JSON list of C-alpha atoms in Angstrom, two decimals:
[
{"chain": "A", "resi": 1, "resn": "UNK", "atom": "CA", "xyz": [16.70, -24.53, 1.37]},
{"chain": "A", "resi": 2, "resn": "UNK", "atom": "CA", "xyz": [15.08, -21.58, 2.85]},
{"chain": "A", "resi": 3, "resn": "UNK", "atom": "CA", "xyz": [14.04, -18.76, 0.81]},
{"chain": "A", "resi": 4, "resn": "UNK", "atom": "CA", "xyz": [15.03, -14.83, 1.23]},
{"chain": "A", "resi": 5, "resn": "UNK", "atom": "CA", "xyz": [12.79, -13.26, 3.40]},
{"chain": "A", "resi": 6, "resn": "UNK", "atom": "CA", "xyz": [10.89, -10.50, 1.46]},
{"chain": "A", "resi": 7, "resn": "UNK", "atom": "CA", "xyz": [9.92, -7.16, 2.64]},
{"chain": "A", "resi": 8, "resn": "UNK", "atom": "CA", "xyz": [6.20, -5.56, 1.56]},
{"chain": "A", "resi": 9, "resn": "UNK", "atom": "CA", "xyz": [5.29, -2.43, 2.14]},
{"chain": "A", "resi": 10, "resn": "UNK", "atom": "CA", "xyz": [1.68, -1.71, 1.62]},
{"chain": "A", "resi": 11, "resn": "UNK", "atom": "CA", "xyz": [0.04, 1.97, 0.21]},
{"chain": "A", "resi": 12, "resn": "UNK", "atom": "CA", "xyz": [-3.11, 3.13, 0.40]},
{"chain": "A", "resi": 13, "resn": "UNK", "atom": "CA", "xyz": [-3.11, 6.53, -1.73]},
{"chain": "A", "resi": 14, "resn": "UNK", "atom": "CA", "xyz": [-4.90, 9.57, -1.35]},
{"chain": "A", "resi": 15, "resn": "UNK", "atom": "CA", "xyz": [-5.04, 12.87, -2.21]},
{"chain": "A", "resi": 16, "resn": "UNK", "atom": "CA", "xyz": [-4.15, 14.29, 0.66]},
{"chain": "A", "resi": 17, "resn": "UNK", "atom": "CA", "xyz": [-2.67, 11.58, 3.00]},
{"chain": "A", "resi": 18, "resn": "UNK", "atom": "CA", "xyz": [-0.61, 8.06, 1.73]},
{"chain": "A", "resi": 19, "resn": "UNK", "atom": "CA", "xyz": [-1.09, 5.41, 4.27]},
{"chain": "A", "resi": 20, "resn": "UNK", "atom": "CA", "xyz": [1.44, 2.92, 5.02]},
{"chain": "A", "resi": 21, "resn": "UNK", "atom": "CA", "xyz": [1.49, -0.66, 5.77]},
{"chain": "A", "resi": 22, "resn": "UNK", "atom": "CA", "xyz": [4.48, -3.11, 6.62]},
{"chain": "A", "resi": 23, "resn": "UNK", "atom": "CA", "xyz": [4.44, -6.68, 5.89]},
{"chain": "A", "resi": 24, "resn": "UNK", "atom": "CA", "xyz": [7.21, -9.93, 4.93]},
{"chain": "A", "resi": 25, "resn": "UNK", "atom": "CA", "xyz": [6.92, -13.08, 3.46]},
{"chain": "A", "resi": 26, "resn": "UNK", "atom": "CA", "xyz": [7.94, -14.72, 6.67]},
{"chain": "A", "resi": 27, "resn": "UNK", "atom": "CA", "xyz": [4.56, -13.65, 9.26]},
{"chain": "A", "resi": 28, "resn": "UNK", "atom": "CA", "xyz": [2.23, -12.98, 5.99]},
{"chain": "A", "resi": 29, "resn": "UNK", "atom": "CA", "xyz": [0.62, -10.46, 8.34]},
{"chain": "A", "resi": 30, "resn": "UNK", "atom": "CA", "xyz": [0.66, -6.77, 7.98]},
{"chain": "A", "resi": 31, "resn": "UNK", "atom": "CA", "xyz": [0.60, -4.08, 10.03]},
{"chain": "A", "resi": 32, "resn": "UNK", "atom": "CA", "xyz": [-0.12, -0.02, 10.19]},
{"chain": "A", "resi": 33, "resn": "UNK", "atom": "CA", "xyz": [3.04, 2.06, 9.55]},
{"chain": "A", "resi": 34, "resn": "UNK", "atom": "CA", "xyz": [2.50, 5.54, 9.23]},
{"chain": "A", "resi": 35, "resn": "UNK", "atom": "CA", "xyz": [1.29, 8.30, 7.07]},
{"chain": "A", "resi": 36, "resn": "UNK", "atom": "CA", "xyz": [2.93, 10.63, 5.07]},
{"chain": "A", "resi": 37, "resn": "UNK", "atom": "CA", "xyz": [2.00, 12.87, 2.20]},
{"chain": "A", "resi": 38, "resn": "UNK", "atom": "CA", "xyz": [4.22, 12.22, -0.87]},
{"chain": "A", "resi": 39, "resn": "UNK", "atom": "CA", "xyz": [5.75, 10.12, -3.37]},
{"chain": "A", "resi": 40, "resn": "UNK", "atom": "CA", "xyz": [9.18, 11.21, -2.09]},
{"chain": "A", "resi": 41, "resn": "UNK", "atom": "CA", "xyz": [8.30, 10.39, 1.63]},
{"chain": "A", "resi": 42, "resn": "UNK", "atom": "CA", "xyz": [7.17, 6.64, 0.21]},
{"chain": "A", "resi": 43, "resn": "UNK", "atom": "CA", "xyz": [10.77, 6.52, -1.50]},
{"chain": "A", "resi": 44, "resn": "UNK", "atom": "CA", "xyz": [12.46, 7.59, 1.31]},
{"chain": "A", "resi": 45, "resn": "UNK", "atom": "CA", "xyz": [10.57, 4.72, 3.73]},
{"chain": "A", "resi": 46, "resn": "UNK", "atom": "CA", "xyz": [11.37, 2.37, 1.17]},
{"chain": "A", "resi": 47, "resn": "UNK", "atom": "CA", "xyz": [15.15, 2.88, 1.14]},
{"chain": "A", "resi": 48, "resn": "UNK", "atom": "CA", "xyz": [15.24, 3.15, 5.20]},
{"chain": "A", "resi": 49, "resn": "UNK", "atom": "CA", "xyz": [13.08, -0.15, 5.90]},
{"chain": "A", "resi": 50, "resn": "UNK", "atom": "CA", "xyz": [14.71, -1.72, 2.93]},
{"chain": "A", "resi": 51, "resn": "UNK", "atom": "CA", "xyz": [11.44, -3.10, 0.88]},
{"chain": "A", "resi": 52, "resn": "UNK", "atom": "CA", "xyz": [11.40, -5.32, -1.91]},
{"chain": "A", "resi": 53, "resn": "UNK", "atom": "CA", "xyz": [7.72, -5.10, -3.07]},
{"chain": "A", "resi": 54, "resn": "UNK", "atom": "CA", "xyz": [5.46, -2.35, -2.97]},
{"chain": "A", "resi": 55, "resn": "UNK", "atom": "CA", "xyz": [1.65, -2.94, -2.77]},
{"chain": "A", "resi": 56, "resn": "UNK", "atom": "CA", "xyz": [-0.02, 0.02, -4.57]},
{"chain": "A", "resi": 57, "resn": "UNK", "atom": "CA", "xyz": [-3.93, 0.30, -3.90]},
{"chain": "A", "resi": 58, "resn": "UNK", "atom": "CA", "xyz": [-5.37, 1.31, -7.01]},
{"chain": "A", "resi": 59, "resn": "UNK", "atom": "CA", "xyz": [-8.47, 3.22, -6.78]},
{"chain": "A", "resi": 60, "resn": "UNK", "atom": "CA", "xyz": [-11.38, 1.88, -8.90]},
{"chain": "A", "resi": 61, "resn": "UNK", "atom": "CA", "xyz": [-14.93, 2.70, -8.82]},
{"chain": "A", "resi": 62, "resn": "UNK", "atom": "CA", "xyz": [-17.42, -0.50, -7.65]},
{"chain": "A", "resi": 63, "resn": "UNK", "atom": "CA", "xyz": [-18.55, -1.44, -11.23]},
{"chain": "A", "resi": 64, "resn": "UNK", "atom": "CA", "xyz": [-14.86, -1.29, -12.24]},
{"chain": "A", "resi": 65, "resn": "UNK", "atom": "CA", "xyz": [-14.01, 2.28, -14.66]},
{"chain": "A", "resi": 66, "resn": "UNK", "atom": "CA", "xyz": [-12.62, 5.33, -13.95]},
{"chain": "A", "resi": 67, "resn": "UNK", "atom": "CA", "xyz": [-13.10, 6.97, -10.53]},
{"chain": "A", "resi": 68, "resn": "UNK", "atom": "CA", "xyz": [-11.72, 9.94, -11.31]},
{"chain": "A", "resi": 69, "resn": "UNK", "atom": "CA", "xyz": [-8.77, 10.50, -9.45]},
{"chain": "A", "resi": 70, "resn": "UNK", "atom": "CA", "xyz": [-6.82, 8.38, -12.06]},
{"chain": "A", "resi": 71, "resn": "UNK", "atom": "CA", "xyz": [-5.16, 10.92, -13.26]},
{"chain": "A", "resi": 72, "resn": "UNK", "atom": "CA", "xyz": [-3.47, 12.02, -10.27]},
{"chain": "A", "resi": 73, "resn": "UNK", "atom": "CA", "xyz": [-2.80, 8.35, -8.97]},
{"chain": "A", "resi": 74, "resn": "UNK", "atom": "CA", "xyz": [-1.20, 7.57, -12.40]},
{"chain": "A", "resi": 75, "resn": "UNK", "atom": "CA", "xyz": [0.59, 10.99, -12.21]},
{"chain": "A", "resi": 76, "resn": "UNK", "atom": "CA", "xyz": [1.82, 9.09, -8.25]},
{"chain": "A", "resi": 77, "resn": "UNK", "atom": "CA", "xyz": [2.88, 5.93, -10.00]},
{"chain": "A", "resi": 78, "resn": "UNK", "atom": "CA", "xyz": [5.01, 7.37, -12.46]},
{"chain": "A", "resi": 79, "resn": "UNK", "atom": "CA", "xyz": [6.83, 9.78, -10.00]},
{"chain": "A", "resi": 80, "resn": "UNK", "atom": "CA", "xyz": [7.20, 6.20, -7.76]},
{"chain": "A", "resi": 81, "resn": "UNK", "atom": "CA", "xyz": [8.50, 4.57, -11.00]},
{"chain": "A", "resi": 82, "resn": "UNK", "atom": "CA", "xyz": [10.87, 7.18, -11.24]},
{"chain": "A", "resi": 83, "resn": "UNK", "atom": "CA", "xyz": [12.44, 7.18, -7.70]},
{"chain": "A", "resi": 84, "resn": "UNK", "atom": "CA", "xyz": [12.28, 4.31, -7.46]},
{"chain": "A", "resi": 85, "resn": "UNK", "atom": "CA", "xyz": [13.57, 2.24, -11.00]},
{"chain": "A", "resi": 86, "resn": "UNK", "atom": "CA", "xyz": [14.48, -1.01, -8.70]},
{"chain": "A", "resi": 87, "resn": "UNK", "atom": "CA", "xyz": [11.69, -1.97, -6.91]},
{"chain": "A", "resi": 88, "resn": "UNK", "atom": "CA", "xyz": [8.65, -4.07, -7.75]},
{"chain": "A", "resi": 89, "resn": "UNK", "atom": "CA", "xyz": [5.47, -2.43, -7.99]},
{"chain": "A", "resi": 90, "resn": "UNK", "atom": "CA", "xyz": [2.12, -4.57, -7.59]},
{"chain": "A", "resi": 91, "resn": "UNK", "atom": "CA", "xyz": [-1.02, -2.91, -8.08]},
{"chain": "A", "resi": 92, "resn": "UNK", "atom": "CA", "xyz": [-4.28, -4.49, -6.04]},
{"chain": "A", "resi": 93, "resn": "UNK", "atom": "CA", "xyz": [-7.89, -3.18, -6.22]},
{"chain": "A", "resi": 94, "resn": "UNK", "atom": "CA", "xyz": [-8.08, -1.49, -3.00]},
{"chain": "A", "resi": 95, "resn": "UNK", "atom": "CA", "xyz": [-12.00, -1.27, -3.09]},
{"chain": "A", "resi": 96, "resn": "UNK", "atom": "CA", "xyz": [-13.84, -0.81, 0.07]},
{"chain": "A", "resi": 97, "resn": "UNK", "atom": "CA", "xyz": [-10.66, -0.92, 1.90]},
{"chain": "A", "resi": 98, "resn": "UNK", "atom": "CA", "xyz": [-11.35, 2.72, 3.50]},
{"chain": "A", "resi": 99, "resn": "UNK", "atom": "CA", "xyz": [-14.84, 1.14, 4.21]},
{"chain": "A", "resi": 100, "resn": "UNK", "atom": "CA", "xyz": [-13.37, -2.04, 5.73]},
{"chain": "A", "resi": 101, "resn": "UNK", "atom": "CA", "xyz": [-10.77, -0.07, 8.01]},
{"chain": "A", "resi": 102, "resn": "UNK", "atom": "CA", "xyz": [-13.56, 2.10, 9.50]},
{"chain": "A", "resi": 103, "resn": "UNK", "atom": "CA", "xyz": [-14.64, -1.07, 10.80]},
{"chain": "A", "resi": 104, "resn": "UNK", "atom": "CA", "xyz": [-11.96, -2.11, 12.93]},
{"chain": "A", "resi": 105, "resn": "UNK", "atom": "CA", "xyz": [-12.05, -2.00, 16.44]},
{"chain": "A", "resi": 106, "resn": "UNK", "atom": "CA", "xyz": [-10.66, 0.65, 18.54]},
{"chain": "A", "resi": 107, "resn": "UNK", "atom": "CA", "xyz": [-10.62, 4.44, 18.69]},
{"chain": "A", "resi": 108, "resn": "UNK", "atom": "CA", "xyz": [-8.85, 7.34, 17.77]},
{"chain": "A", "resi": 109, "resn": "UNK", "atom": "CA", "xyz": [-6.48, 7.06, 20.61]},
{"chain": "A", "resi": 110, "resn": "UNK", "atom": "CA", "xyz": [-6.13, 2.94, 20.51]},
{"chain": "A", "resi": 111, "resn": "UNK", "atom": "CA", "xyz": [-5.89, 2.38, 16.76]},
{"chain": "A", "resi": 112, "resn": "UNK", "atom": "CA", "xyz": [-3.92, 3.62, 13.56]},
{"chain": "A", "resi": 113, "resn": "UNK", "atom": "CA", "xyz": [-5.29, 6.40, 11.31]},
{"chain": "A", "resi": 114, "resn": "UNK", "atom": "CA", "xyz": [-7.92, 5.06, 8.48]},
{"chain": "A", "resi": 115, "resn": "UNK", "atom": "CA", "xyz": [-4.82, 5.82, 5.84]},
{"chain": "A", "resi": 116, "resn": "UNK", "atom": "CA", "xyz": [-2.56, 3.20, 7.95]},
{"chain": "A", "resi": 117, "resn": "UNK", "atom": "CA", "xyz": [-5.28, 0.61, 8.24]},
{"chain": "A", "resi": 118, "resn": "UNK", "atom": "CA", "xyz": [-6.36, 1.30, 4.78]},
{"chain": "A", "resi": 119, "resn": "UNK", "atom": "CA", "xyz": [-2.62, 0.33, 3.98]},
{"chain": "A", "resi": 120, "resn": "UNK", "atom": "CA", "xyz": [-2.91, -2.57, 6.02]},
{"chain": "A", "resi": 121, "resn": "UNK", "atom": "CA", "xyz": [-6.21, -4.39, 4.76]},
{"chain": "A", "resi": 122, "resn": "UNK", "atom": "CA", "xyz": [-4.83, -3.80, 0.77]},
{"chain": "A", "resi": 123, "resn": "UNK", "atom": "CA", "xyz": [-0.94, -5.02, 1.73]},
{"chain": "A", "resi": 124, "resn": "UNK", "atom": "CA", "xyz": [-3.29, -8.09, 3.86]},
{"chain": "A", "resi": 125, "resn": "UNK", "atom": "CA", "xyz": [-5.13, -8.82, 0.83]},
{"chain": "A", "resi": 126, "resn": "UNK", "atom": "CA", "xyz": [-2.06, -9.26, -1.64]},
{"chain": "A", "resi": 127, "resn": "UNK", "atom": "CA", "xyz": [-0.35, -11.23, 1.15]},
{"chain": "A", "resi": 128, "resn": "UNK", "atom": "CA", "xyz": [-3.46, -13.61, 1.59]},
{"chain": "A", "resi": 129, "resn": "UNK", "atom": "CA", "xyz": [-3.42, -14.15, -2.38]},
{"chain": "A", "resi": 130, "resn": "UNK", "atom": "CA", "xyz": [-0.01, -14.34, -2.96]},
{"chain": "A", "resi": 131, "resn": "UNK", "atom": "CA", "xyz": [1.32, -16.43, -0.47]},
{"chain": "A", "resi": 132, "resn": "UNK", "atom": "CA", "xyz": [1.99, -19.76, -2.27]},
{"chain": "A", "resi": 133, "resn": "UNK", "atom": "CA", "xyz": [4.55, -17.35, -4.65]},
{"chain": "A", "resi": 134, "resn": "UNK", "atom": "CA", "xyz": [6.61, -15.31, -2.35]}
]
């Protein structure tokens, strides 16, 4: 019996810009979306690419407390909780995942914007753990 393909969509938050990853349970791989700048816009890709998981990026500083931008990602999470009642939210440390996508080959013109990547390496990471339990 095969099982019911799942749809991920990755987030890397920020302030000022929310990068966005796609990813199933099918490929395992994810890839840059887009960028947009509120919790609305992530509710509004959500009910147009029809996810079933979103992959939060929670920002934490290197030794593990309080970066301080908590505040305002907890004030995101309950506005996403809100719009969005019926969807799973996983959180994943998204540490040096900024780092990571400066990385990545290509340049401005050949390659997604650091928010997208971003996106991309935490939905990747989640996918690589949790791929025995999709």
């Amino acid at each position: 019996m095969q099982e019911e393909l799942k749809i991920y969509l990755g987030v890397d938050w920020g302030e000022k810009r929310i990068g966005l990853a796609l990813g199933d349970s099918e490929t395992k791989v994810a890839t840059p979306f887009k960028t947009v700048s509120s919790a609305k816009e992530v509710a509004e890709v959500i009910y147009e690419e029809i996810i079933d998981v979103l992959v939060l990026g929670e920002p934490i500083k290197m030794r593990g407390e309080d970066n301080g931008l908590n505040k305002d990602f907890l004030i995101f999470l309950e506005e996403l909780k809100k719009l969005l009642p019926n969807i799973k939210i996983e959180l994943i440390d998204e540490r040096l995942s900024s780092q990571e996508a400066d990385k990545m080959p290509g340049n401005k013109k050949t390659k997604a914007s650091r928010d997208e990547i971003s996106a991309m390496i935490i939905l990747q990471n989640y996918l690589d753990k949790n791929g025995t339990n999709f």
